[in-house]
Amino acid sequence: MLAAAEKYFDGKRPGAMADEDLLLKAKLLVQKGEDAAELRKLDESLSFREAAFAATGELVSRRPRGPERLFAHGQSAFWVGDLHWRRADLDQANYYFGVYRAMSERVVAVKPDYPGALSETAYAKTNLGQVIIEQFGDTQSASALFADAIRIVEPEAKDTEAKRNLSLILGYQAQAVAQF
């Protein structure tokens, strides 16, 4: 199925693609980036992830208030930032996690009930908090981000996955407070 999708998109310029195709291509690129990362081909993974980020950025430029596009762009930003974080490129991780946060917050502003947008905002704040500690040792700013994330996640933490995520954020918060 992946090969068929690659063949379909081969040679098509993102600027000339229909919105639906461009969104699908971005999802394909994210998956290819994940596959490459699992094989420890990090340069290749970064290339795919950055291409997905560019594709979703094109979608947002076409319709800046489209919640699905904003959400997809935030997810693309997360995947690029995540790889930079794994590679200890904290400047780039901070930048992309900032985009991830901004896109998640824009989705919530445009469509508050968009599935997953509020929790993604919390996760983006958590990622930023972790990078801020690593990059600047700024436990006070990180602690504020973790507290915001907890306020978002805690009321909705009903299932096992949500409770696990809340526990992780609480742990990061406790660590930051202890260091502060």
XYZ file of C-alpha atoms in Angstrom, residues 15-178:
164
model
C 1.992 23.651 -4.912
C -0.018 22.109 -7.742
C -1.698 19.364 -5.699
C -5.284 19.388 -4.492
C -5.665 19.947 -0.757
C -6.803 16.395 -0.028
C -3.863 14.917 -1.940
C -1.393 17.208 -0.226
C -2.719 16.209 3.190
C -2.421 12.530 2.269
C 1.095 13.097 0.965
C 2.043 14.768 4.250
C 0.725 11.758 6.167
C 2.708 9.449 3.883
C 5.865 11.488 4.480
C 5.373 11.354 8.253
C 5.032 7.567 8.051
C 8.132 7.289 5.877
C 9.959 9.437 8.409
C 8.884 7.124 11.208
C 9.947 4.065 9.237
C 13.365 5.605 8.548
C 13.773 6.554 12.224
C 13.024 2.980 13.289
C 15.830 1.865 10.977
C 18.098 4.489 12.610
C 18.314 6.434 9.327
C 17.932 9.759 11.077
C 19.037 12.037 8.221
C 16.541 10.334 5.915
C 13.866 10.517 8.597
C 14.487 14.233 9.063
C 14.210 14.817 5.330
C 10.806 13.086 5.178
C 9.556 14.877 8.285
C 10.660 18.279 6.995
C 8.927 17.571 3.675
C 5.728 16.739 5.593
C 6.109 19.978 7.557
C 6.471 21.927 4.303
C 3.398 20.202 2.845
C 1.207 20.957 5.853
C 2.585 24.505 5.905
C 1.382 24.861 2.308
C -2.059 23.656 3.397
C -2.200 26.194 6.229
C -1.165 28.976 3.849
C -4.101 28.044 1.607
C -6.637 28.091 4.435
C -5.168 29.534 7.656
C -8.219 28.807 9.811
C -8.862 25.227 8.730
C -8.678 23.164 11.928
C -7.686 19.927 10.161
C -4.818 21.735 8.417
C -3.669 23.484 11.584
C -3.784 20.182 13.453
C -1.825 18.394 10.704
C 0.780 21.157 10.656
C 1.143 20.924 14.427
C 1.639 17.181 14.171
C 4.261 17.651 11.444
C 6.032 20.196 13.635
C 6.015 17.718 16.526
C 7.669 15.012 14.430
C 10.414 17.336 13.196
C 10.970 18.710 16.697
C 11.016 15.217 18.175
C 13.807 14.136 15.867
C 15.830 17.277 16.607
C 15.321 16.602 20.320
C 16.542 13.025 19.927
C 19.607 14.406 18.163
C 20.171 16.956 20.969
C 19.632 19.897 18.597
C 17.753 21.843 21.232
C 17.458 25.120 19.286
C 15.599 23.352 16.499
C 13.591 21.208 18.918
C 12.509 24.357 20.751
C 11.493 26.035 17.479
C 9.427 23.119 16.161
C 7.820 22.373 19.522
C 6.883 26.068 19.635
C 5.170 25.687 16.256
C 3.481 22.517 17.554
C 2.145 24.461 20.531
C 1.026 27.431 18.422
C -0.825 25.226 15.932
C -2.538 23.262 18.707
C -3.629 26.486 20.378
C -4.907 27.862 17.058
C -6.999 24.719 16.518
C -8.549 25.147 19.970
C -9.235 28.833 19.224
C -10.872 28.038 15.870
C -12.722 24.884 16.881
C -12.588 24.157 20.638
C -14.156 20.715 20.274
C -11.725 19.495 17.575
C -10.756 15.936 18.599
C -7.392 15.783 20.323
C -6.518 19.479 19.962
C -6.703 20.349 23.642
C -4.620 17.370 24.722
C -2.083 18.114 21.971
C -1.758 21.620 23.423
C -0.871 20.040 26.768
C 1.627 17.667 25.186
C 3.225 20.544 23.254
C 3.663 22.493 26.484
C 5.175 19.423 28.100
C 7.655 18.958 25.250
C 8.611 22.628 25.382
C 9.080 22.448 29.138
C 11.436 19.505 28.832
C 13.504 21.235 26.139
C 13.641 24.492 28.118
C 15.087 22.630 31.093
C 17.660 20.852 28.939
C 18.547 23.899 26.895
C 18.474 26.712 29.440
C 18.071 25.043 32.833
C 14.984 27.232 33.222
C 12.972 25.105 35.623
C 10.669 27.985 36.560
C 9.386 28.508 32.994
C 9.222 24.767 32.445
C 7.269 24.302 35.663
C 4.705 26.883 34.482
C 4.313 25.001 31.184
C 3.890 21.695 33.035
C 1.284 23.281 35.344
C -0.670 24.511 32.294
C -0.476 21.035 30.757
C -1.727 19.450 33.984
C -4.694 21.863 34.118
C -5.624 20.787 30.602
C -5.132 17.025 30.957
C -6.295 16.372 34.524
C -10.057 16.966 34.065
C -10.130 14.636 31.066
C -7.906 11.873 32.487
C -10.490 9.108 32.551
C -8.962 6.239 30.573
C -5.671 4.445 31.192
C -3.756 6.254 28.448
C -4.847 9.693 29.655
C -3.986 8.807 33.248
C -0.560 7.593 32.143
C 0.063 10.846 30.274
C -1.053 12.855 33.290
C 1.303 10.856 35.508
C 4.207 11.620 33.182
C 3.461 15.340 33.198
C 3.110 15.336 36.993
C 6.506 13.630 37.187
C 8.112 16.262 34.948
C 6.495 18.966 37.096
C 7.811 17.396 40.297
C 11.280 17.124 38.797
C 11.263 20.767 37.729
C 10.060 21.934 41.126
C 12.723 19.852 42.850
